[in-house]
PDB file of C-alpha atoms and ligand atoms in Angstrom:
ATOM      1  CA  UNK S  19       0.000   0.000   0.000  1.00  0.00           C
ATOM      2  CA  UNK S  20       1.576   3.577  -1.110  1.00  0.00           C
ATOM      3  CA  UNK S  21       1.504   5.977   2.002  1.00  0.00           C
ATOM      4  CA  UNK S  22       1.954   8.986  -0.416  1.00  0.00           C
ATOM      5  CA  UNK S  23       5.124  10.764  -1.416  1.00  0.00           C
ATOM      6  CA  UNK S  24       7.748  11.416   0.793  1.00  0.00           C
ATOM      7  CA  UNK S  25       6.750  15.613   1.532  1.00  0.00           C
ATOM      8  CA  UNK S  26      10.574  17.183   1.678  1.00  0.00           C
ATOM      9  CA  UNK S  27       9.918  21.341   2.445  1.00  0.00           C
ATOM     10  CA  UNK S  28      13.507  23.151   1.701  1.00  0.00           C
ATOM     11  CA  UNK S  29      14.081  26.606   2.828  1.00  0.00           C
ATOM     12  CA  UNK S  30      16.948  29.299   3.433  1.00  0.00           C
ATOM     13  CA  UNK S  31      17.515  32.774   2.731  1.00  0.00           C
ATOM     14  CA  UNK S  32      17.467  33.912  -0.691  1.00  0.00           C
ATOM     15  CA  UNK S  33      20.270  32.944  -2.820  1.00  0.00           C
ATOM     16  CA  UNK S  34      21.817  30.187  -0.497  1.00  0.00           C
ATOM     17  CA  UNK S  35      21.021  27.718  -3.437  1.00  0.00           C
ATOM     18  CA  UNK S  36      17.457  25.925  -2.930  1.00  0.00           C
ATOM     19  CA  UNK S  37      16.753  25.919  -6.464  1.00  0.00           C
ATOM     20  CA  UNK S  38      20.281  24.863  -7.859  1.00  0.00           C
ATOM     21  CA  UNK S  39      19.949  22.013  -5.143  1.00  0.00           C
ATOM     22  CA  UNK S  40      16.626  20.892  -5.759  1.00  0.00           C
ATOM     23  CA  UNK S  41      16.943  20.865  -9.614  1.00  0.00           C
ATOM     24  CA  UNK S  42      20.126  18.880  -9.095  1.00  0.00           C
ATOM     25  CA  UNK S  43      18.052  16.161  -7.186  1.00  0.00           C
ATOM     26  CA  UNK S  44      15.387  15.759  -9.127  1.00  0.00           C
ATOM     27  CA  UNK S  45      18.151  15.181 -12.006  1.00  0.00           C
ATOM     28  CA  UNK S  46      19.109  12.421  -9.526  1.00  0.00           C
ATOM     29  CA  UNK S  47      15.954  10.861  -8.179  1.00  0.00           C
ATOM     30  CA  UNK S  48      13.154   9.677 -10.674  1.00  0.00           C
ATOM     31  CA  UNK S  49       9.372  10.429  -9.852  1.00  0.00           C
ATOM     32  CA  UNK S  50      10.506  13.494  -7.376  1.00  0.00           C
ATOM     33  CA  UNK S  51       7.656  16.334  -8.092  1.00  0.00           C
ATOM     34  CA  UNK S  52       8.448  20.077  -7.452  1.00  0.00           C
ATOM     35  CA  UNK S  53       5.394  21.907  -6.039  1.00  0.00           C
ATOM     36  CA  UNK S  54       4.206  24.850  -7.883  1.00  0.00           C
ATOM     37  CA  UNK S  55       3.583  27.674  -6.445  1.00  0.00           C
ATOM     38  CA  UNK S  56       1.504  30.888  -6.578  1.00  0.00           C
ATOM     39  CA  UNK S  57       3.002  33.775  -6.368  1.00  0.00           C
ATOM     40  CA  UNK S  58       1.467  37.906  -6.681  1.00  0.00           C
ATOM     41  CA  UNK S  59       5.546  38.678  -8.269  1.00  0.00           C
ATOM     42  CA  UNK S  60       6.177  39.399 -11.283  1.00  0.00           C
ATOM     43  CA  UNK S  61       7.987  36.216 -13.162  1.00  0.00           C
ATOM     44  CA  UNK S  62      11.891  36.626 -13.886  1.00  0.00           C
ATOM     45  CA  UNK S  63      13.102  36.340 -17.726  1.00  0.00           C
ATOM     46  CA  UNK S  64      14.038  32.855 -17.484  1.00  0.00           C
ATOM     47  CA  UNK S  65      10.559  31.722 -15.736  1.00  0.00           C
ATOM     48  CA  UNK S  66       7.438  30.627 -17.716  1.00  0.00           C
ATOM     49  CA  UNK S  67       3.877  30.274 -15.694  1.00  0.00           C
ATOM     50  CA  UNK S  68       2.657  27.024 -14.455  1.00  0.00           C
ATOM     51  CA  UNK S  69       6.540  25.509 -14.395  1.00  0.00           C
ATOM     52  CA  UNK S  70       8.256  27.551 -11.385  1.00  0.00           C
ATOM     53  CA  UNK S  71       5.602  29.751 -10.286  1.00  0.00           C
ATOM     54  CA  UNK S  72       1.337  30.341 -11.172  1.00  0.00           C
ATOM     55  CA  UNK S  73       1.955  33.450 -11.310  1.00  0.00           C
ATOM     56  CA  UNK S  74      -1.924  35.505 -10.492  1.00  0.00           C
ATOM     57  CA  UNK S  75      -2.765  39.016  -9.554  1.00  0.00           C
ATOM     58  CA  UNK S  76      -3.543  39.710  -6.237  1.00  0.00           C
ATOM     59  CA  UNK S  77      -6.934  39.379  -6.286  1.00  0.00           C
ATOM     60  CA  UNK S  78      -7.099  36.180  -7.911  1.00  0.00           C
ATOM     61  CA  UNK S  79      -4.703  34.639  -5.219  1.00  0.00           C
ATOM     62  CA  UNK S  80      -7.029  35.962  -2.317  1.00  0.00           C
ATOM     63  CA  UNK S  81      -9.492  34.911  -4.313  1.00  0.00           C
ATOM     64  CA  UNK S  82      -8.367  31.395  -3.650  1.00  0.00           C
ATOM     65  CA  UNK S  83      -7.489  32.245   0.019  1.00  0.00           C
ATOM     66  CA  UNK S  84     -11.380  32.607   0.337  1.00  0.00           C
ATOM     67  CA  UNK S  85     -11.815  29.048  -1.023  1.00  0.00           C
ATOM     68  CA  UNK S  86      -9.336  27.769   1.306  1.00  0.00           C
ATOM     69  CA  UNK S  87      -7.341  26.113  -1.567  1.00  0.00           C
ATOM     70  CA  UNK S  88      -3.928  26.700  -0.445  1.00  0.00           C
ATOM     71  CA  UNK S  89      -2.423  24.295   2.254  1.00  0.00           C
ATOM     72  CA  UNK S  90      -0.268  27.177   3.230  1.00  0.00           C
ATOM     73  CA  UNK S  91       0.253  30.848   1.978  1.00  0.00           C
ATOM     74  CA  UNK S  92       2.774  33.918   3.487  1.00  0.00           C
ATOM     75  CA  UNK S  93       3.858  37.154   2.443  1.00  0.00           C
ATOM     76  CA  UNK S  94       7.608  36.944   1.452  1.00  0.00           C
ATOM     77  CA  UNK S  95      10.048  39.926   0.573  1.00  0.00           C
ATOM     78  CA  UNK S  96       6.404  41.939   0.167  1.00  0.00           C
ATOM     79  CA  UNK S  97       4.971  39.395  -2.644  1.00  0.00           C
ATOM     80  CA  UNK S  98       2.246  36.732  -1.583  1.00  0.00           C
ATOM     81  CA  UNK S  99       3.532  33.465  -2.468  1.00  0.00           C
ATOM     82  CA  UNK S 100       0.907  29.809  -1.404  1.00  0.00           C
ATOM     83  CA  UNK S 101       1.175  25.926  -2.178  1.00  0.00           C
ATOM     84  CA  UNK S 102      -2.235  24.845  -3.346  1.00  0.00           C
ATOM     85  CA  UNK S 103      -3.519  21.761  -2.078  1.00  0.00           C
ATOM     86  CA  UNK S 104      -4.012  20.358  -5.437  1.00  0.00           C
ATOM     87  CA  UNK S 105      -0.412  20.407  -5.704  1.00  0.00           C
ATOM     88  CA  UNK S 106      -0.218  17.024  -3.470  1.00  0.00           C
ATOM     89  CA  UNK S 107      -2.832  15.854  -4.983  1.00  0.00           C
ATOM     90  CA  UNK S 108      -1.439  16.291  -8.378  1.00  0.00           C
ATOM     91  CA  UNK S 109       2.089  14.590  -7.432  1.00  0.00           C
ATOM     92  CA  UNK S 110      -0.392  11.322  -6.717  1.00  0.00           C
ATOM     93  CA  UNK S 111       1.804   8.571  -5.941  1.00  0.00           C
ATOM     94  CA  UNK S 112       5.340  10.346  -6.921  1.00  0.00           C
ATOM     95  CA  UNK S 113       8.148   9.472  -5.002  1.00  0.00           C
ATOM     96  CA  UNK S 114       8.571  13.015  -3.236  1.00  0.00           C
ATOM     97  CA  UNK S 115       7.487  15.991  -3.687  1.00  0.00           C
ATOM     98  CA  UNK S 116       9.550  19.357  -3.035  1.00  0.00           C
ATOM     99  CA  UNK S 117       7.960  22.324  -1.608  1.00  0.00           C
ATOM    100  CA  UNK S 118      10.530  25.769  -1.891  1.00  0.00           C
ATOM    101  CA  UNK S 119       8.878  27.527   1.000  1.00  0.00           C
ATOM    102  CA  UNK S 120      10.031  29.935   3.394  1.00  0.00           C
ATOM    103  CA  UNK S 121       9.890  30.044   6.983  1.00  0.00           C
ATOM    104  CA  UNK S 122       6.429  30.482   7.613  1.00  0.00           C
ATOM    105  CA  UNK S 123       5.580  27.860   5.080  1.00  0.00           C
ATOM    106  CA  UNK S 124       7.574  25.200   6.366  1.00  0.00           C
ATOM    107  CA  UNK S 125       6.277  25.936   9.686  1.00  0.00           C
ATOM    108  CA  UNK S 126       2.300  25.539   8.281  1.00  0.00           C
ATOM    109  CA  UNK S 127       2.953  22.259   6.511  1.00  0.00           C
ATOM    110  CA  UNK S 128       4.855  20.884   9.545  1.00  0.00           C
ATOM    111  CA  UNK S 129       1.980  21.527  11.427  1.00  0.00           C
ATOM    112  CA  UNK S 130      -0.595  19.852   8.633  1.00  0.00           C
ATOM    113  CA  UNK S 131       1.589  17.221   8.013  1.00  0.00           C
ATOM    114  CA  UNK S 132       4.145  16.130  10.587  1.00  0.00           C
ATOM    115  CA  UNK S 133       5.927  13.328   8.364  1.00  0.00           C
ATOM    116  CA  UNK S 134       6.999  16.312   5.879  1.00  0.00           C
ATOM    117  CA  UNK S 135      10.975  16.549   6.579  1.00  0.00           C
ATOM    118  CA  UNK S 136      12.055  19.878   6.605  1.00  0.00           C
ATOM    119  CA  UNK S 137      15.501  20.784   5.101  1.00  0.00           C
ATOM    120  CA  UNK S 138      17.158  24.489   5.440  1.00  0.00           C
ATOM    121  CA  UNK S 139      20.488  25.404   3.322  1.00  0.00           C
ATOM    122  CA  UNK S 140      22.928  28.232   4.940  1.00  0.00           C
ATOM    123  CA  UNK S 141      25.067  29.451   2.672  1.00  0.00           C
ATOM    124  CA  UNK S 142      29.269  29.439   4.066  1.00  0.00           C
ATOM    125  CA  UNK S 143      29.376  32.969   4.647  1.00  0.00           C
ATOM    126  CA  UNK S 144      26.681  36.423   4.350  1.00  0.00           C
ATOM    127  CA  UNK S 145      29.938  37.832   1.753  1.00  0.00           C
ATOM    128  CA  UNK S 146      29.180  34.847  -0.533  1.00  0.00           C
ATOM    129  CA  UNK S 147      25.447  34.746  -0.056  1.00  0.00           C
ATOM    130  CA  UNK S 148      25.597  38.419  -1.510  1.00  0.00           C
ATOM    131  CA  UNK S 149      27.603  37.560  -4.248  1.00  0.00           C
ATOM    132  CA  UNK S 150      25.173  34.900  -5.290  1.00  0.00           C
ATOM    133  CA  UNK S 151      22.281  37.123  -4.741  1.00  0.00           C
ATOM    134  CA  UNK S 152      24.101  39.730  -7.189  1.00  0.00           C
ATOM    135  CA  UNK S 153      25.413  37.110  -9.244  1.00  0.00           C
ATOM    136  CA  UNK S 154      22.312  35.596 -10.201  1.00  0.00           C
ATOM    137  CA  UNK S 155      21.345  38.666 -12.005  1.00  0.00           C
ATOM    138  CA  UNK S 156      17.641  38.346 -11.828  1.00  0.00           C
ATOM    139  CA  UNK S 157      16.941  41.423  -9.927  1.00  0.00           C
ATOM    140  CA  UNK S 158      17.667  44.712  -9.576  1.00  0.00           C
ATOM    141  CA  UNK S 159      19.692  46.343  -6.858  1.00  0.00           C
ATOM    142  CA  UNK S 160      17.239  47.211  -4.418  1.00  0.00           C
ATOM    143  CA  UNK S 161      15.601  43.742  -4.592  1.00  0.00           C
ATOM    144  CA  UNK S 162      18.965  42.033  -3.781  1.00  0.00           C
ATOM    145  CA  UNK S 163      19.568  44.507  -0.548  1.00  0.00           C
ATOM    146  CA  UNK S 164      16.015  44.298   0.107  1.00  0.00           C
ATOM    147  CA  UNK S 165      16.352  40.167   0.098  1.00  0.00           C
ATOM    148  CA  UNK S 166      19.737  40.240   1.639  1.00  0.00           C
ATOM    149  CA  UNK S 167      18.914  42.386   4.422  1.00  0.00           C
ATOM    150  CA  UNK S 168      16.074  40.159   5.591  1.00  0.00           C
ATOM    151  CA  UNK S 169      18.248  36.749   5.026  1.00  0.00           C
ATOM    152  CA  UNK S 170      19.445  37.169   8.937  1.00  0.00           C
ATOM    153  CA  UNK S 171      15.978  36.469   9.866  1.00  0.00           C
ATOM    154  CA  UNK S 172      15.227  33.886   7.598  1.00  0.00           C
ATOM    155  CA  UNK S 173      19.005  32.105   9.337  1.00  0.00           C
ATOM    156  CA  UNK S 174      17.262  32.683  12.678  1.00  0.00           C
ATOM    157  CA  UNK S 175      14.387  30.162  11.938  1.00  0.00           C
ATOM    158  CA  UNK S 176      16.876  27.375  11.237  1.00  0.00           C
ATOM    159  CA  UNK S 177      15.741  25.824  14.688  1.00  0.00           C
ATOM    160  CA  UNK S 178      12.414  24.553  12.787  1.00  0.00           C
ATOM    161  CA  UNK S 179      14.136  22.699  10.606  1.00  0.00           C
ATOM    162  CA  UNK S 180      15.159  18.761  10.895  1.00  0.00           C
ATOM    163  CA  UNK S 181      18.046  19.216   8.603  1.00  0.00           C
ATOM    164  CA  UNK S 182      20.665  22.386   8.115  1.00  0.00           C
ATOM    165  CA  UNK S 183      23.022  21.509   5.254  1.00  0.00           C
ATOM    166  CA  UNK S 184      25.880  24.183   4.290  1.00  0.00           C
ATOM    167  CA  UNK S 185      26.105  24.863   0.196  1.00  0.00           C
ATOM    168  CA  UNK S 186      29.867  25.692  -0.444  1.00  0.00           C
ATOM    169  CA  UNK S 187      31.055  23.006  -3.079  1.00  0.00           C
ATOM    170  CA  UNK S 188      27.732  22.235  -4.824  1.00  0.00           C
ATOM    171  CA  UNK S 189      28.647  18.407  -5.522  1.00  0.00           C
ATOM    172  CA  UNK S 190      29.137  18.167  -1.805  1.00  0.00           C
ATOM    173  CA  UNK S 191      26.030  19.558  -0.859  1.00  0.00           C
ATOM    174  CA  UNK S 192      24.084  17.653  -3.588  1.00  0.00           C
ATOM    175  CA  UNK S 193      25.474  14.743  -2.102  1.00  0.00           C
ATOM    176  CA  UNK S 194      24.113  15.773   1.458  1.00  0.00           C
ATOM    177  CA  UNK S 195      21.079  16.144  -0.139  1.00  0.00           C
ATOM    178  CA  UNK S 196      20.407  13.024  -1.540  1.00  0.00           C
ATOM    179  CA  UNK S 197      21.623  11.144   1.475  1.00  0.00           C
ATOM    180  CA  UNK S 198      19.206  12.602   3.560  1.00  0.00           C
ATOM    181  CA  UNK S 199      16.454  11.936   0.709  1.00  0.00           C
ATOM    182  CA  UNK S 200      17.427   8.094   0.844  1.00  0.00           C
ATOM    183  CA  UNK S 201      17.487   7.846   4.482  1.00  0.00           C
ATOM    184  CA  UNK S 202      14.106   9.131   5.195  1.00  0.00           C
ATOM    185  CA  UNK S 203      12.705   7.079   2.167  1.00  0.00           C
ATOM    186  CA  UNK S 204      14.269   4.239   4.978  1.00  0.00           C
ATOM    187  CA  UNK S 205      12.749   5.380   7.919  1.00  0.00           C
ATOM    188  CA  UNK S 206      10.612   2.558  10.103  1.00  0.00           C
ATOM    189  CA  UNK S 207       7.262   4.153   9.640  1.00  0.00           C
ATOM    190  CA  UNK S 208       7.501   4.443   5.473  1.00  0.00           C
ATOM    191  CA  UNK S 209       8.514   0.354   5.543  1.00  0.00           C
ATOM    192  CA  UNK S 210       5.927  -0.401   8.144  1.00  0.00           C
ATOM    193  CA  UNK S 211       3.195  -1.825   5.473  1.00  0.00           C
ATOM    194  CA  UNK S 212       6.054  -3.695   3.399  1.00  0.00           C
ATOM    195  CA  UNK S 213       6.562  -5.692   7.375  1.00  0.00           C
ATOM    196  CA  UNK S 214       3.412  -6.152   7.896  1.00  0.00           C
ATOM    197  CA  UNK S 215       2.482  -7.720   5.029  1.00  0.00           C
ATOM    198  CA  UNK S 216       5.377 -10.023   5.201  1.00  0.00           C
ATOM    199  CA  UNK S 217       4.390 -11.012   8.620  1.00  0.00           C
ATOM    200  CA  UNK S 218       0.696 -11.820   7.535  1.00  0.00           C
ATOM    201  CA  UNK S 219       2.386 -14.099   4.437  1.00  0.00           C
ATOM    202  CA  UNK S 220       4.621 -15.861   7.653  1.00  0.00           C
ATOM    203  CA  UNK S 221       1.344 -16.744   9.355  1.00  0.00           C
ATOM    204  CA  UNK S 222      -0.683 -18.497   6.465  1.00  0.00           C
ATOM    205  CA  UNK S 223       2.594 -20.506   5.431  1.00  0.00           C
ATOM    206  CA  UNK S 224       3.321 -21.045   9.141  1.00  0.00           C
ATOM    207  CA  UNK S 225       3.684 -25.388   9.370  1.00  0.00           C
ATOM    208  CA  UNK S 226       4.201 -25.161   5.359  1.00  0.00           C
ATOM    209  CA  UNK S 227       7.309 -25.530   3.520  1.00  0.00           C
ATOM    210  CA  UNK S 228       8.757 -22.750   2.740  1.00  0.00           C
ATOM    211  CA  UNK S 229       8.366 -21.465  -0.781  1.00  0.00           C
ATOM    212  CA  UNK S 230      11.400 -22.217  -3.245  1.00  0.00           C
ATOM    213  CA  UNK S 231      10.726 -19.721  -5.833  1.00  0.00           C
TER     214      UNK S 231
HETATM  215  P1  ADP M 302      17.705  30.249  -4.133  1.00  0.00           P
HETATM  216  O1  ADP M 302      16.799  29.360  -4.929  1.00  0.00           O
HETATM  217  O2  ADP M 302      17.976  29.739  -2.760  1.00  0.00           O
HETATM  218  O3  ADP M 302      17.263  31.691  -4.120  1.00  0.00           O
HETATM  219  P2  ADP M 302      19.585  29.792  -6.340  1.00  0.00           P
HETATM  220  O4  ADP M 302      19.543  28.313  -6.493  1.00  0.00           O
HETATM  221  O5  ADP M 302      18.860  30.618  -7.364  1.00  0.00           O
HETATM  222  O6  ADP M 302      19.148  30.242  -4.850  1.00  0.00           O
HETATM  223  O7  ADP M 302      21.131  30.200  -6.300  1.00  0.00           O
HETATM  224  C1  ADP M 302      21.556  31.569  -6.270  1.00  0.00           C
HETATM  225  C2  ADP M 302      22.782  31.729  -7.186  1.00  0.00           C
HETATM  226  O8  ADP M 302      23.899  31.055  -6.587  1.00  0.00           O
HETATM  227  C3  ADP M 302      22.594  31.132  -8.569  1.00  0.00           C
HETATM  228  O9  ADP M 302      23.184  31.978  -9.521  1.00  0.00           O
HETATM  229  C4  ADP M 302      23.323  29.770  -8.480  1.00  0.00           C
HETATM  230  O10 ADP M 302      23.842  29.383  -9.733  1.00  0.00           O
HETATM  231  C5  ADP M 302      24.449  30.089  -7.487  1.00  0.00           C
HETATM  232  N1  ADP M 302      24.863  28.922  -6.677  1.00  0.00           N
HETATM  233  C6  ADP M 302      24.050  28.035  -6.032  1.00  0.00           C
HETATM  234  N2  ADP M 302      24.779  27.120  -5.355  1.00  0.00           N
HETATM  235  C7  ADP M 302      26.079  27.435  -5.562  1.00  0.00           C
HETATM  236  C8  ADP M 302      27.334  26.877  -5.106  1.00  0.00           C
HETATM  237  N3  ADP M 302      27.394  25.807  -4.298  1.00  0.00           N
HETATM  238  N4  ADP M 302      28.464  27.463  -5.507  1.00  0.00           N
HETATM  239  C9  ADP M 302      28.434  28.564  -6.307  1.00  0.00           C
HETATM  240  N5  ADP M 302      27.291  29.156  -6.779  1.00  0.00           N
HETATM  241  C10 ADP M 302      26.139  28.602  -6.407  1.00  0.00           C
HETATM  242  P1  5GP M 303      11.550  33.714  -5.038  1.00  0.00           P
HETATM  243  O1  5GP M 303      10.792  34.987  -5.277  1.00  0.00           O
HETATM  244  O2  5GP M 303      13.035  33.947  -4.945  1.00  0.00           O
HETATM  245  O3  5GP M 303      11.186  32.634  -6.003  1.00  0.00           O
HETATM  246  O4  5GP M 303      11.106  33.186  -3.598  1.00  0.00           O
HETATM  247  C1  5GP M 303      11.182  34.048  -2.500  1.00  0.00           C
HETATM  248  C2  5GP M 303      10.880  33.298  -1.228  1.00  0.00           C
HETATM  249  O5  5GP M 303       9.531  32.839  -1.231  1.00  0.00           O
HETATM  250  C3  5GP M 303      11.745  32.066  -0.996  1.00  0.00           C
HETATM  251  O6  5GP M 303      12.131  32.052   0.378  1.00  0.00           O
HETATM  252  C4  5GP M 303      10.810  30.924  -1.288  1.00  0.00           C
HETATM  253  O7  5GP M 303      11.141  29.767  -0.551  1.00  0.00           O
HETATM  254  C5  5GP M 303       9.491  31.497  -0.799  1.00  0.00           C
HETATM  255  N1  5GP M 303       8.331  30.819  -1.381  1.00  0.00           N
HETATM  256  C6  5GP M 303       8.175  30.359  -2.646  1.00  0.00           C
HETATM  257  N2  5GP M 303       6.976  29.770  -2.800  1.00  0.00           N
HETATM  258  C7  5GP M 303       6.381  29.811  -1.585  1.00  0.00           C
HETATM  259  C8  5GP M 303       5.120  29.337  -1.094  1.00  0.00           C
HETATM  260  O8  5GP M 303       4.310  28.742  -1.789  1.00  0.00           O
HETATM  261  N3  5GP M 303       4.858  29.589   0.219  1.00  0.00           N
HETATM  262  C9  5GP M 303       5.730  30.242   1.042  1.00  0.00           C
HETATM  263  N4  5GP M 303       5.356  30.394   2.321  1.00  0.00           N
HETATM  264  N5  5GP M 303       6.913  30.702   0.610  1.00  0.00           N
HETATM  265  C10 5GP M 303       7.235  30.492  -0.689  1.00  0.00           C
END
């Protein structure tokens, strides 16, 4: 029986790498979903609607903050962003699925759905964090400041978190990442059907041979 896909919520301060990483991994794990988004900003020049973002006006995303459709929504860096709660429904029985929330996000999920493992990326140092916030080119100059000077508060959430990996050498932390993907895919509770059922097969061959093929 499928117990859904693993829910893995990854946060950190703007720039730290959440994308880069979580791209990475799916290029590593089959069947891992990415949970779109909406969002009230305005998309960058390399983003097209429905793939990273839905991006909506305003009213149309408090439109569906009426309906109760999102499973969690925040403001971020003065933008609404939500996750729907199609989106889980959508991933069906994926492997994982990857929500890029911030703090406030992962905290709502966590409290929806406790098995959702919650991963937050520092970045080595605030100098390098800037220089990958200017580096990335996608926004102007007050928009990097603005995002830079709030990524000390995002940091001081990290105690919500199950996992804190650093991303200085990218391989290394895509490593990191992946190891803690295929450990929780081992936890006890996620194999607890596949023992079970092979206990109930031990009790109707009990006093039978065992089987040979
Ligand atoms: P986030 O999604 O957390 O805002 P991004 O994944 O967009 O961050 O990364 C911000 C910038 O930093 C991008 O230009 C990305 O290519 C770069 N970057 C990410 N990880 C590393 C790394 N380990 N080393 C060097 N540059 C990186
Ligand atoms: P960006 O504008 O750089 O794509 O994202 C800005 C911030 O918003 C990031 O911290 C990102 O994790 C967060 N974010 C993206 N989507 C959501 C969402 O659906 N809910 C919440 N709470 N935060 C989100």
């Amino acid at each position: 029986m499928s117990h859904g896909p693993l829910l893995l919520i990854v946060s950190s301060p703007s720039g730290a790498g959440k994308t880069t990483l979580t791209n990475a991994l799916r290029e590593r794990v089959d069947r891992l979903e990415f949970s779109v988004s909406h969002t009230t900003r305005s998309p960058r020049a390399s983003e097209q609607d429905g793939r990273e973002y839905h991006f909506v006006s305003k009213a149309d995303f408090q439109k569906e903050v009426a309906s109760d459709a999102f499973l969690e929504w925040a403001e971020v860096h003065g933008n609404l962003y939500g996750t729907s709660q199609a989106e889980i429904e959508r991933a069906g029985d994926a492997r994982g699925l990857i929500f890029d929330v911030d703090h406030q996000g992962a905290r709502q999920i966590k409290s929806q759905r406790p098995d959702a493992v919650a991963i937050f990326i520092l970045p080595p140092s605030l100098k390098t964090l800037y220089q990958r916030l200017k580096g990335r080119a996608s926004e102007d100059a007050a928009t990097v400041n603005r995002r830079f000077e709030v990524a000390q508060e995002e940091i001081a959430h990290y105690g919500l978190f199950d996992y804190v990996l650093m991303n200085d050498d990218l391989e290394t932390a895509i490593d990191q990442l992946g190891s803690i993907f295929k450990a929780e895919e081992c936890r006890r509770l996620r194999s607890a059907n596949l023992a079970e059922q092979l206990l109930r097969e031990g009790r109707v061959l009990d006093g039978d041979v065992p089987p040979t093929s």
